[in-house]
Coordinates of C-alpha atoms in Angstrom, one line a residue:
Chain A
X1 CA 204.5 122.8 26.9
X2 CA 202.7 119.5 27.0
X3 CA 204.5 116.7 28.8
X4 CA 204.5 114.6 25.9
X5 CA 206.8 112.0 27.9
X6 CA 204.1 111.4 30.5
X7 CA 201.8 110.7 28.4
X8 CA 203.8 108.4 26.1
X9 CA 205.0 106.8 29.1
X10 CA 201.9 105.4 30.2
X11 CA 201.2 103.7 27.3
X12 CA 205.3 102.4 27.5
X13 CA 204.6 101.1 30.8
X14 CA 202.5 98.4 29.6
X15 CA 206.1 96.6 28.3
X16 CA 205.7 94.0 25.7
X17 CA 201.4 93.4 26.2
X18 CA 199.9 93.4 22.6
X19 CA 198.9 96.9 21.9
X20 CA 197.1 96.4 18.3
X21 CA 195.5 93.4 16.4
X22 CA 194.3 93.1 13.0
X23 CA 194.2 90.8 10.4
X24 CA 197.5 91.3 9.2
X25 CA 199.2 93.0 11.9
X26 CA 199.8 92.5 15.4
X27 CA 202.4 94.8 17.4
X28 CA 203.1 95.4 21.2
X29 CA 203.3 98.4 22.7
X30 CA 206.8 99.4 22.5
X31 CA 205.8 99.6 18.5
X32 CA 202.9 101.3 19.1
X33 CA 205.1 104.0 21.4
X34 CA 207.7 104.6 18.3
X35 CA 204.7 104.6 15.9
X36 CA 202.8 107.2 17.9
X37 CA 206.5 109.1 18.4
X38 CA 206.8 109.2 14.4
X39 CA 203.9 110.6 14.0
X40 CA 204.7 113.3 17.0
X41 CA 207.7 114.3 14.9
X42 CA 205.6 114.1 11.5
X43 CA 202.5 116.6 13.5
X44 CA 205.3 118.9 14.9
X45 CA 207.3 119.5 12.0
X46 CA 204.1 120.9 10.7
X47 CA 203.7 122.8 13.2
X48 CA 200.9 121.2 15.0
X49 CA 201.2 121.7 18.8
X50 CA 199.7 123.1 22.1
X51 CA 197.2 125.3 20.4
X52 CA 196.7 123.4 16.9
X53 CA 193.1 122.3 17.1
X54 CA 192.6 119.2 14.5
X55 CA 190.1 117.6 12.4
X56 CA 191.0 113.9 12.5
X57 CA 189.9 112.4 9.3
X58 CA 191.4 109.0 8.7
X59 CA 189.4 106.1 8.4
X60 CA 192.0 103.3 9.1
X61 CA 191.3 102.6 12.7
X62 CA 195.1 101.4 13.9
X63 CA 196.4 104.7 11.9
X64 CA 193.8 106.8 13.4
X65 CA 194.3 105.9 16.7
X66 CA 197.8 106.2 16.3
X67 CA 196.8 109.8 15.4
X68 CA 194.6 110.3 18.1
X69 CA 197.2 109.1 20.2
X70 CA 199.9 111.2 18.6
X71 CA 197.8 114.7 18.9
X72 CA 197.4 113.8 22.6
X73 CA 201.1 113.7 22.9
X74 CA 202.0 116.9 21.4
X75 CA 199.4 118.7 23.2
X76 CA 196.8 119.7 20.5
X77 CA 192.9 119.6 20.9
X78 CA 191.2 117.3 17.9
X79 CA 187.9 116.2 17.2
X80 CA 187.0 113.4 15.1
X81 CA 185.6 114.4 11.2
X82 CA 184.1 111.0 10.1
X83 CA 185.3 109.8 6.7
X84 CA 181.9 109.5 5.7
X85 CA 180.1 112.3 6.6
X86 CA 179.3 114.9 3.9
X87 CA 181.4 117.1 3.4
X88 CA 179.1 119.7 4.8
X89 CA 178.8 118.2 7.7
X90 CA 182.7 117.8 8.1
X91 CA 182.6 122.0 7.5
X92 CA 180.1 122.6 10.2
X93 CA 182.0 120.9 13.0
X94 CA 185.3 122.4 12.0
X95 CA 184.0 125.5 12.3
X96 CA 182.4 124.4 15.4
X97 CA 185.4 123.9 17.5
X98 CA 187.7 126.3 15.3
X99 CA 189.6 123.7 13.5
X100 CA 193.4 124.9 12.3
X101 CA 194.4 122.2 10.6
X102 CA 192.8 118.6 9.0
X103 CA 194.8 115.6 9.0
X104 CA 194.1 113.0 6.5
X105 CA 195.4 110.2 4.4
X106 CA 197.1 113.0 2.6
X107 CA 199.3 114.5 5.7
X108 CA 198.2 117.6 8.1
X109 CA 196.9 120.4 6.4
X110 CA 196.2 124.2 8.3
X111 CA 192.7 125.3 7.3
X112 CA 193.4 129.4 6.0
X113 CA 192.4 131.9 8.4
X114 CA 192.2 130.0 11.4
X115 CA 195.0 130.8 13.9
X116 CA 196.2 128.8 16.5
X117 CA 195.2 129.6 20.3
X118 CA 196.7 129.4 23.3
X119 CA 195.6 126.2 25.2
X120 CA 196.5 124.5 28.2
X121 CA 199.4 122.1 28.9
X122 CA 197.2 118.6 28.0
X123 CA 195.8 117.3 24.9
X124 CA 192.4 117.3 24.2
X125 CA 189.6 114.7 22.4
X126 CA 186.5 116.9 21.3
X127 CA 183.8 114.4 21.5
X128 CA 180.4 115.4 19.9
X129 CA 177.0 114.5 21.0
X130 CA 173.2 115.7 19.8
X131 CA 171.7 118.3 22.0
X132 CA 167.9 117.3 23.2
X133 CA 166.5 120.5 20.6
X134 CA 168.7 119.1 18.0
X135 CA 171.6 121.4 18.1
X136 CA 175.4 119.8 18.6
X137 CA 177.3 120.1 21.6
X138 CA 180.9 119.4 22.0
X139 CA 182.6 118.1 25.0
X140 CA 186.5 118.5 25.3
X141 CA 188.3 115.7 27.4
X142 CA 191.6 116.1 28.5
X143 CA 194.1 112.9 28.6
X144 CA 194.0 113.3 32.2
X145 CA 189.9 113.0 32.5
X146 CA 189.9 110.3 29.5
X147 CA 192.5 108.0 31.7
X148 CA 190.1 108.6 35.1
X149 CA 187.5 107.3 32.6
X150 CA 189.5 104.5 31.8
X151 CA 189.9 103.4 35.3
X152 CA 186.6 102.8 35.7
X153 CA 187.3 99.5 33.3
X154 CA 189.8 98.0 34.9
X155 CA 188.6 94.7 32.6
X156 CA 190.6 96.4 29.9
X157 CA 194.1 95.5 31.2
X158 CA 193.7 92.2 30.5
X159 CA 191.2 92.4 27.1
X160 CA 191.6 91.7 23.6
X161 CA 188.4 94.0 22.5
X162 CA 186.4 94.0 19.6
X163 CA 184.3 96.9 18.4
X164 CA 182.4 96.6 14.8
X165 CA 181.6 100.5 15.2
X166 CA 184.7 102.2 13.5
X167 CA 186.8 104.1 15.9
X168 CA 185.2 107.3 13.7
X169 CA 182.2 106.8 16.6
X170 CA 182.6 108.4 19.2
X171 CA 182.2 105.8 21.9
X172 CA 184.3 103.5 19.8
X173 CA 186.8 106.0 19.7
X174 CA 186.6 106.9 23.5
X175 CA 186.9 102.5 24.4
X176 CA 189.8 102.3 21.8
X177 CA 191.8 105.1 24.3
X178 CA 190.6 103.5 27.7
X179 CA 191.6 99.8 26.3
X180 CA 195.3 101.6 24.8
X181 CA 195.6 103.4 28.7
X182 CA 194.9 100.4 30.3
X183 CA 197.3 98.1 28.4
X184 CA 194.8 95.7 26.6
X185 CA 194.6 94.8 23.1
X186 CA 192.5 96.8 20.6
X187 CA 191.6 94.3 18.3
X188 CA 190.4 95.6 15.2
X189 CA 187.9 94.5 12.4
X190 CA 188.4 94.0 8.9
X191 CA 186.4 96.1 6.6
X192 CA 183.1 94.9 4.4
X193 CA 181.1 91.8 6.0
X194 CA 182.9 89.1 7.7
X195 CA 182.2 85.8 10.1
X196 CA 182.2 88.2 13.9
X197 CA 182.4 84.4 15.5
X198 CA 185.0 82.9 13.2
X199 CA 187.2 86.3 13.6
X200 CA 186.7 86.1 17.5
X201 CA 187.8 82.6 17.8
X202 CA 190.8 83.2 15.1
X203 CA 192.3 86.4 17.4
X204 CA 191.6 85.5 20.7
X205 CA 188.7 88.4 21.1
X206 CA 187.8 88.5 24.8
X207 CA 185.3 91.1 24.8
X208 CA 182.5 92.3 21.6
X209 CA 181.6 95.3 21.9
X210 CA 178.8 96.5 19.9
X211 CA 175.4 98.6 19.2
X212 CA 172.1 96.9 20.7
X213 CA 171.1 96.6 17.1
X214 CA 174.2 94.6 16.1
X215 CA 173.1 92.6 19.3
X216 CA 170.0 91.8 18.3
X217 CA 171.1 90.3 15.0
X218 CA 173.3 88.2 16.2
X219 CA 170.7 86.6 18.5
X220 CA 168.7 86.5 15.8
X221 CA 171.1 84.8 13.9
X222 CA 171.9 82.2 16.4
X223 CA 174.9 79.9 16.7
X224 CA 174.9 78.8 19.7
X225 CA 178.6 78.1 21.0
X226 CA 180.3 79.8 18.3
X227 CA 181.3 83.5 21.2
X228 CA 182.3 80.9 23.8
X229 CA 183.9 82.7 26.2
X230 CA 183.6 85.8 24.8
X231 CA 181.9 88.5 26.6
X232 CA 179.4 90.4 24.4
X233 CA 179.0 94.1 26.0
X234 CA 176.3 96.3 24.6
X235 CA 174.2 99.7 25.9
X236 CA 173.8 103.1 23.6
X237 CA 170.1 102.1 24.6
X238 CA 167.5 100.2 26.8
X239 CA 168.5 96.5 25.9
X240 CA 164.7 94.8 26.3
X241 CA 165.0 91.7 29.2
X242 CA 163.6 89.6 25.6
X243 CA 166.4 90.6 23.8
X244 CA 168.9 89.7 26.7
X245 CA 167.6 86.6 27.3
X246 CA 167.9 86.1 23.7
X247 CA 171.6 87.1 23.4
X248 CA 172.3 84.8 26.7
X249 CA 170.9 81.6 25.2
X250 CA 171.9 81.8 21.4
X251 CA 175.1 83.9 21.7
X252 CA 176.9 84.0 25.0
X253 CA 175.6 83.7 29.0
X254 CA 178.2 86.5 29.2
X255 CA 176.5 89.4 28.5
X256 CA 177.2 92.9 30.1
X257 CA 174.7 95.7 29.5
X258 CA 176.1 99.2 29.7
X259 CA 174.8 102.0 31.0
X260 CA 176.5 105.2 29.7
X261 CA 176.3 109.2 28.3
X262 CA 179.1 110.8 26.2
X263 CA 179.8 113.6 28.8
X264 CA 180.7 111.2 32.0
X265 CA 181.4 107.7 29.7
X266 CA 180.0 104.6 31.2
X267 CA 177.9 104.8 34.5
X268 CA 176.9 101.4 35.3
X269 CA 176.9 97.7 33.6
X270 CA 174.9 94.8 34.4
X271 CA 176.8 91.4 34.1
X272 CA 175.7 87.5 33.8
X273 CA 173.3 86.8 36.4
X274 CA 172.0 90.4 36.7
X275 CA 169.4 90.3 33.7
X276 CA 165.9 90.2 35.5
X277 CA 162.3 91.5 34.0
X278 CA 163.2 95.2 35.7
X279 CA 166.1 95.6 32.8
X280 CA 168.8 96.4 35.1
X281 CA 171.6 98.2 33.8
X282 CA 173.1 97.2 36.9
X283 CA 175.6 99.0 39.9
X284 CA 177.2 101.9 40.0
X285 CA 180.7 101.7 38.1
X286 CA 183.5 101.9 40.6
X287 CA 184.2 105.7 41.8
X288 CA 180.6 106.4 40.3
X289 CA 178.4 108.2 43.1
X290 CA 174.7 108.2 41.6
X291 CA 171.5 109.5 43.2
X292 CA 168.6 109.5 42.5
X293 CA 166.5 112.6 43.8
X294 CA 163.3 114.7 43.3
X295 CA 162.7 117.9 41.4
X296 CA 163.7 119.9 44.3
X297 CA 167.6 117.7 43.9
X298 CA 166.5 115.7 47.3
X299 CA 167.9 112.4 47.6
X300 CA 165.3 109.6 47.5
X301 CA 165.1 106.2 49.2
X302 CA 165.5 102.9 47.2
X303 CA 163.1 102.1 45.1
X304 CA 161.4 105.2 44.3
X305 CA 161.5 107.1 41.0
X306 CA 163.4 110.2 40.2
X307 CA 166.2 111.8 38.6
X308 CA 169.4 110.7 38.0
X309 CA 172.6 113.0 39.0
X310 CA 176.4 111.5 39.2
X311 CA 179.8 112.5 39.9
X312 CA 182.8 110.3 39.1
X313 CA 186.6 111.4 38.2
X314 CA 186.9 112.6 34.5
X315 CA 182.9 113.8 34.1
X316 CA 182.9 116.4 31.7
X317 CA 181.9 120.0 33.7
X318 CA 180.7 121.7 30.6
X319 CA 179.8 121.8 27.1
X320 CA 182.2 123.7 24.7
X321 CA 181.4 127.8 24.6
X322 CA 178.9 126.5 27.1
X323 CA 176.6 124.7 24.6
X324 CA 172.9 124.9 25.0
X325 CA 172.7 122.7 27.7
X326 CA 175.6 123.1 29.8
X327 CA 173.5 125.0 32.8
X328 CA 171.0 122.3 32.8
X329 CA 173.0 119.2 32.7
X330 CA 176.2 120.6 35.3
X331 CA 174.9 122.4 38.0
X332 CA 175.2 121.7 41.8
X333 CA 178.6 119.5 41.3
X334 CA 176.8 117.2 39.6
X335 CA 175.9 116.0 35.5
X336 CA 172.4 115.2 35.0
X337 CA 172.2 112.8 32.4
X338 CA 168.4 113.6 31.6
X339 CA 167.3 110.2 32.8
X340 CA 164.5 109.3 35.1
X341 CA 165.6 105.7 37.5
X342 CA 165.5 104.3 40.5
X343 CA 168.1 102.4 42.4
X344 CA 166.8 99.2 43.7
X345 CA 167.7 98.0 47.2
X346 CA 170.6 95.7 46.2
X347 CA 172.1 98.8 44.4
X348 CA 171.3 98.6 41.4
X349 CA 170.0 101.2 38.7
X350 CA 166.8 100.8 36.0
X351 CA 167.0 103.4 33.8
X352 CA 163.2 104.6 32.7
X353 CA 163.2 107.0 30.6
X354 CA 164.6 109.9 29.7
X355 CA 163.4 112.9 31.6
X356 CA 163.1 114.8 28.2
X357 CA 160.8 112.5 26.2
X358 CA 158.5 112.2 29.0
X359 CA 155.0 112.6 27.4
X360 CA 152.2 113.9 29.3
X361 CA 148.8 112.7 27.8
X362 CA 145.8 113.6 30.1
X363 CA 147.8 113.6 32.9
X364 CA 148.9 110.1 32.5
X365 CA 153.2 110.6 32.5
X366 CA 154.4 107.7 30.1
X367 CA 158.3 107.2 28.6
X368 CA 158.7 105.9 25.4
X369 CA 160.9 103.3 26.6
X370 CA 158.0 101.6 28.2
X371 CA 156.1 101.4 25.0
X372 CA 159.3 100.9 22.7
X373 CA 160.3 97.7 25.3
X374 CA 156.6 96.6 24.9
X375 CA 156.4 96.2 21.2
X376 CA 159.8 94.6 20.3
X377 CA 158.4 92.3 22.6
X378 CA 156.5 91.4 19.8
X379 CA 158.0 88.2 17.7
X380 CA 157.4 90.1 14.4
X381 CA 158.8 93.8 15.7
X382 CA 163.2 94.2 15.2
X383 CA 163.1 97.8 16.8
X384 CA 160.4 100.8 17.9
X385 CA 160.7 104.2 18.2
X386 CA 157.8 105.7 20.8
X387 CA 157.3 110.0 20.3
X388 CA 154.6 112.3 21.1
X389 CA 152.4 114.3 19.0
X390 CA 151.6 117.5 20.5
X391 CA 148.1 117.8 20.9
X392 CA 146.3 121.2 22.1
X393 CA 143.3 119.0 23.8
X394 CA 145.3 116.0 24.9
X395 CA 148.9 117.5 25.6
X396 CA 150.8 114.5 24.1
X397 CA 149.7 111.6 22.5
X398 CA 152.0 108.5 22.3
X399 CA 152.6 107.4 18.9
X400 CA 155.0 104.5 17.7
X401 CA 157.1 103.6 14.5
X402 CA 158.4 100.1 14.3
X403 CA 160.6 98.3 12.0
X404 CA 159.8 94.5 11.7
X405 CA 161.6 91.5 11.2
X406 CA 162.4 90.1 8.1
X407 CA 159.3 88.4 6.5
X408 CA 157.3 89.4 9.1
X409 CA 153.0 89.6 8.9
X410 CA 151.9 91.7 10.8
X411 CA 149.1 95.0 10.8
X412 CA 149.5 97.9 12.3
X413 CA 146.5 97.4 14.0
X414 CA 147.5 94.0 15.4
X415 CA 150.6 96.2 17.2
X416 CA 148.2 99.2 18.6
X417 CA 146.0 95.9 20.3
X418 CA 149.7 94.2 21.2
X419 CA 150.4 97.4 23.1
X420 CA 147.0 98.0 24.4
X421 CA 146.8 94.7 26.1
X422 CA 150.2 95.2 27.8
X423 CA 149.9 98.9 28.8
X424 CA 146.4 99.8 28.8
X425 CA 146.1 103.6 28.9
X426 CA 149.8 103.8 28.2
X427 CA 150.1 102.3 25.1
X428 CA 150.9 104.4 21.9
X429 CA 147.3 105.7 20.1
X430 CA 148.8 105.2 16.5
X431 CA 151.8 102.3 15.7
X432 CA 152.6 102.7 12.0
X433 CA 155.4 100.3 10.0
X434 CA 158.1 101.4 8.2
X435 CA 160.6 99.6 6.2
X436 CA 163.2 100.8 8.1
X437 CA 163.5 103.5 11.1
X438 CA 165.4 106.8 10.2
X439 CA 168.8 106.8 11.6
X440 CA 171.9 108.9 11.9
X441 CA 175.4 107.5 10.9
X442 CA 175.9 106.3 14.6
X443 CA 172.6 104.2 14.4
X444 CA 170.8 106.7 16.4
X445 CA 166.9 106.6 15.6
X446 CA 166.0 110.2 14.4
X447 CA 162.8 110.6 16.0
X448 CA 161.8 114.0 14.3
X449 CA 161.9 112.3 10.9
X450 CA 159.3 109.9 12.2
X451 CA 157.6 112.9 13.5
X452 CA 157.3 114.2 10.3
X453 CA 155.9 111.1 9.1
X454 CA 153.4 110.9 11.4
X455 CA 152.0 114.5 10.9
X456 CA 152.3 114.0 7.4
X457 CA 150.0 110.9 7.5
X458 CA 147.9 112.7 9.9
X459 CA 147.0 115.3 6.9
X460 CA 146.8 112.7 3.9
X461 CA 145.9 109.7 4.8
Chain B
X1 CA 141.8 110.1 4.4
X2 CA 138.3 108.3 2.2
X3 CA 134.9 107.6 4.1
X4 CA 135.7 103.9 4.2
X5 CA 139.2 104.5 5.4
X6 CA 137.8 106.7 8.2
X7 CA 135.3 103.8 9.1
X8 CA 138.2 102.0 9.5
X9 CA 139.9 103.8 11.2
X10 CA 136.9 104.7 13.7
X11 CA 136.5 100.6 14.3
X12 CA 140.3 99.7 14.5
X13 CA 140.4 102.8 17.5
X14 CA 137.5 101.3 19.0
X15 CA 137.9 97.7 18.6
X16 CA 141.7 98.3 20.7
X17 CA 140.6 100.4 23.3
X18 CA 138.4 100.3 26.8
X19 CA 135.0 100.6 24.2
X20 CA 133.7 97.4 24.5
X21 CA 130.1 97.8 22.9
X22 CA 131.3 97.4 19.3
X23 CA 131.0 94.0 18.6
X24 CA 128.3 93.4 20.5
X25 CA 126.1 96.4 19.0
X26 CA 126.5 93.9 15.7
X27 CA 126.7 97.0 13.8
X28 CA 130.0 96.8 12.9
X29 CA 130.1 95.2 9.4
X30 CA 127.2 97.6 8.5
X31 CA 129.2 100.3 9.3
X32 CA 132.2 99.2 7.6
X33 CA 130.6 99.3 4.2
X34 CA 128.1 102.4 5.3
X35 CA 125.0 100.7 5.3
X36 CA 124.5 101.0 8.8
X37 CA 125.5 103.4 11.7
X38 CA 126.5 103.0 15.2
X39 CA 124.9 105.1 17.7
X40 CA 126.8 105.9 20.8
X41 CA 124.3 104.2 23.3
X42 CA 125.1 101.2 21.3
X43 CA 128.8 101.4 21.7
X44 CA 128.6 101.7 25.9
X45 CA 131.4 104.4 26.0
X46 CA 132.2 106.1 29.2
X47 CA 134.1 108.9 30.0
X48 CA 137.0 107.4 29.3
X49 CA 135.9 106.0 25.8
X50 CA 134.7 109.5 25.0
X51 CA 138.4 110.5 25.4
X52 CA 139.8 107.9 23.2
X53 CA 137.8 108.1 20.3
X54 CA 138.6 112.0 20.7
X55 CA 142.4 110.5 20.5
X56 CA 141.7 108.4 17.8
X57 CA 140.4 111.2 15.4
X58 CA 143.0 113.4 16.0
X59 CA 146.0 110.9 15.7
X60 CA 145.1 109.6 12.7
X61 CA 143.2 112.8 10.6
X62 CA 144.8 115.6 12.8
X63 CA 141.7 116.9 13.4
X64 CA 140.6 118.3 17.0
X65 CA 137.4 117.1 18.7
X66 CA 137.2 118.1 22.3
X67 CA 134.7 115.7 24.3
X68 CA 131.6 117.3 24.7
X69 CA 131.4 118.1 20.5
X70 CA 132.1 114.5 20.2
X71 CA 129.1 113.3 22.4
X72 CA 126.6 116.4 20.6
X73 CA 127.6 114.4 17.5
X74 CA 125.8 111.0 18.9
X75 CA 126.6 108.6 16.1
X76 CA 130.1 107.4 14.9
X77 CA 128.4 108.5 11.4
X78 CA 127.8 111.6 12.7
X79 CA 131.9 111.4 13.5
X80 CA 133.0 110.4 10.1
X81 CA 130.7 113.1 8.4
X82 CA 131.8 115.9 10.2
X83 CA 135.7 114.7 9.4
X84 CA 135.0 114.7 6.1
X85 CA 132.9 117.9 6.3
X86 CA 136.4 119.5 8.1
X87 CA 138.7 118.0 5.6
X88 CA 137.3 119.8 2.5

């Protein structure tokens, strides 16, 4: 049996600290203890348990993290199943991770045909992520790795946080957890468009958490002095220094930049006063041991460029049934997030590229990050996505999609001579503009789409 | 992709690259609207220049010119015709 007391007693032991914020509704967490309790006793009377593995389908973030919270308790494994994902979609991953039972606005359901497994004594959170040949691969957490995660922001005890990403993300939904663990406030948004700076200010926000594109439109937006004091924390991908500097002078000098993969959770953040030209993502987290080595997994001095391998307390060890990648990324005692870096002599990690994307054109080894970071550079470029086309003569030629600012003039042309000037031999062959850059619900540019478009324009225009 | 869009084409590849003879050849509006074409002698390509414009081609037609074909051809006309000889 679970030890459902344990769990709910960590979350008791933060006393009277406010556990949940919204715009109507504020509660401490001794409420959010007998809340997550009710629900225990609603889950188990329908026989969900040790075993039960759950599609969590509820789009109210405080009742879905009471959910969460709740399956945790009584032992079950559950996975999130967005609200707005099709309903395909929702299918696939049930069927994935051998869902018995969906809970939704309408109570817990079992799923016909799916028994119940044995399982061990924890709860589990299924978190999802996109496999490099675009395949999914699942990564189960148990409460036990989830709270090591969570000590790695010790920040939270004492935050009132504010994500605009829906707890239905997954790295909403894994912050929501660490912040609950750790005793601070989840603060949560009201739906529809609404004044970030005005809501801050109103509830006390300490922390914004949100997606580098969010980021970028709020510097973009200005108001200076209207996140005073509030620390804006961002990451999912490289954050450009132009950007940064941008956030830090017309948003907030606080600024943390997060460095981060859904199988190990965050890796390192660079704070105010670590922002230079290299785009730090700054030091190791605390019990994160990162190295950076050569293909042959030897450790290399500071400075140099290589892989990146970590261990840290609550790293995933594997992707669920194994998963495509699961030899590739945990092998040795170590994850391999699929990053190239170096560590710089005071410590601290630039991220340049992923290992993956690297393209090889004539020899010449260029990331896209280089290129992307290089364009939105550019005054009239919001975002870029750098790819390869596979060439038979050439191996891979660098190609770029960008999505421009609003009322932006700019040619294509002016771009490719942008990027030539500032990388020479590295710069992308082809830079085309779109009106906006395929992404997935989780703001993730889909890079094969633009692919496509690129091959297609290669045969008809 | 038209003849004027590959001229195009051929001159925005050049005009952004290491191939500096283009605008001093003074060929390039005559090019442009095909009254005039560019020998290579004219555009001062090296190696490396050879290699782009091979790039350039294949990029933006998807059609694969390896080096030494490009330099038989002599002539950036001599390019366009044979893309639109390899379209049909």
């Amino acid at each position: 049996m679970p030890d459902q007391s344990s769990f709910l007693s960590r979350l008791a032991a933060h006393g009277d600290a406010v556990a949940v914020v919204t715009d109507g509704l504020a509660f401490g967490y001794g409420e959010l203890v007998r809340r997550v309790e009710a629900r225990v006793a609603g889950l188990q009377s329908r026989g969900v348990g040790s075993g039960s593995v759950v599609g969590l389908e509820l789009a109210d973030e405080v009742e879905h993290l009471i959910a969460s919270l709740a399956l945790i308790a009584v032992g079950a494994r559950h996975v999130t199943r967005p609200t707005h994902d099709p309903a395909e979609a929702k299918r696939a991953l049930s069927e994935r991770v051998r869902a018995t039972h969906v809970l939704t606005v309408d109570g817990v359901a079992a799923r016909d045909g799916v028994p119940s497994e044995a399982s061990g004594a924890e709860g589990i959170v299924y978190l999802k992520t996109s496999g490099t040949t675009g395949g999914m691969n699942v990564i189960a957490f148990t409460a036990t790795q989830l709270a090591e995660q969570a000590q790695r922001h010790p920040e939270y005890a004492s935050e009132r946080l504010l994500r605009l990403a829906s707890i239905e993300h997954n790295n909403s939904k894994r912050h929501r957890l660490y912040c609950a663990l750790m005793g601070g406030t989840n603060v949560f948004r009201p739906s529809g468009e609404f004044d970030v700076a005005e809501f801050c200010a109103r509830h006390g926000v300490t922390c914004l958490d949100i997606s580098r594109m969010h980021a970028s439109d709020l510097a973009a937006q200005g108001g200076i002095g209207r996140f005073d004091g509030v620390k804006l924390r961002t990451g999912g991908s490289a954050v450009p220094i132009d950007v940064r500097r941008a956030i830090e002078e017309r948003v907030t000098p606080l600024l943390y930049v997060r460095y981060a993969s859904t199988e190990s959770g965050a890796i390192a953040m660079a704070g105010p006063g670590e922002h230079d030209e290299m785009e730090s993502v700054g030091r190791p987290l605390p019990g994160v041991q990162l190295e950076i080595v050569d293909p042959d997994g030897n450790p290399l001095p500071a400075g140099e460029t290589g892989r990146i391998r970590l261990r840290a307390p609550g790293v995933a060890t594997g992707y669920l049934d194994g998963g495509e990648q699961t030899a590739s990324r945990f092998r040795d005692g170590w994850f391999w997030p699929g990053d190239v870096g170096m560590l710089r002599a005071d410590g601290s990690l630039v991220v340049q590229g992923r290992q993956d994307d690297m393209m090889i054109l004539n020899g010449i080894n260029i990331f896209p990050g280089e290129i992307e970071r290089v364009l939105e550079r550019h005054p009239a470029v919001k975002v870029a996505a750098a790819l390869p086309l596979n060439s038979v003569v050439h191996g891979q030629i660098p190609v770029a999609a960008v999505e421009l600012v609003e009322a932006a003039s700019v040619t294509a042309t002016d771009l490719q001579r942008f990027a030539r000037e500032h990388l020479a031999l590295r710069a992308p062959r082809r830079v085309i503009i779109l009106p906006s850059l395929p992404r997935n619900s989780q703001g993730k540019i889909l890079r094969r789409e633009i692919a496509l478009a690129f091959e297609k324009g290669r045969r008809t225009t | 992709m038209g003849e004027g869009d590959l001229r195009q084409m051929l001159v925005d590849a050049i005009d952004g690259s290491t191939i500096v003879g283009l605008r001093r050849s003074g060929l390039m509006e005559g090019f442009l609207d095909g009254t005039a074409d560019i020998p290579f002698a004219a555009l001062e390509m090296d190696s490396m220049g050879v290699m782009e414009l091979c790039i350039a081609v294949e990029v933006n037609t998807g059609i694969e010119v390896v080096p030494a074909e490009l330099v038989e051809l002599g002539s950036l006309g001599a390019v366009v015709a044979t893309i639109l000889e390899r379209q049909q």
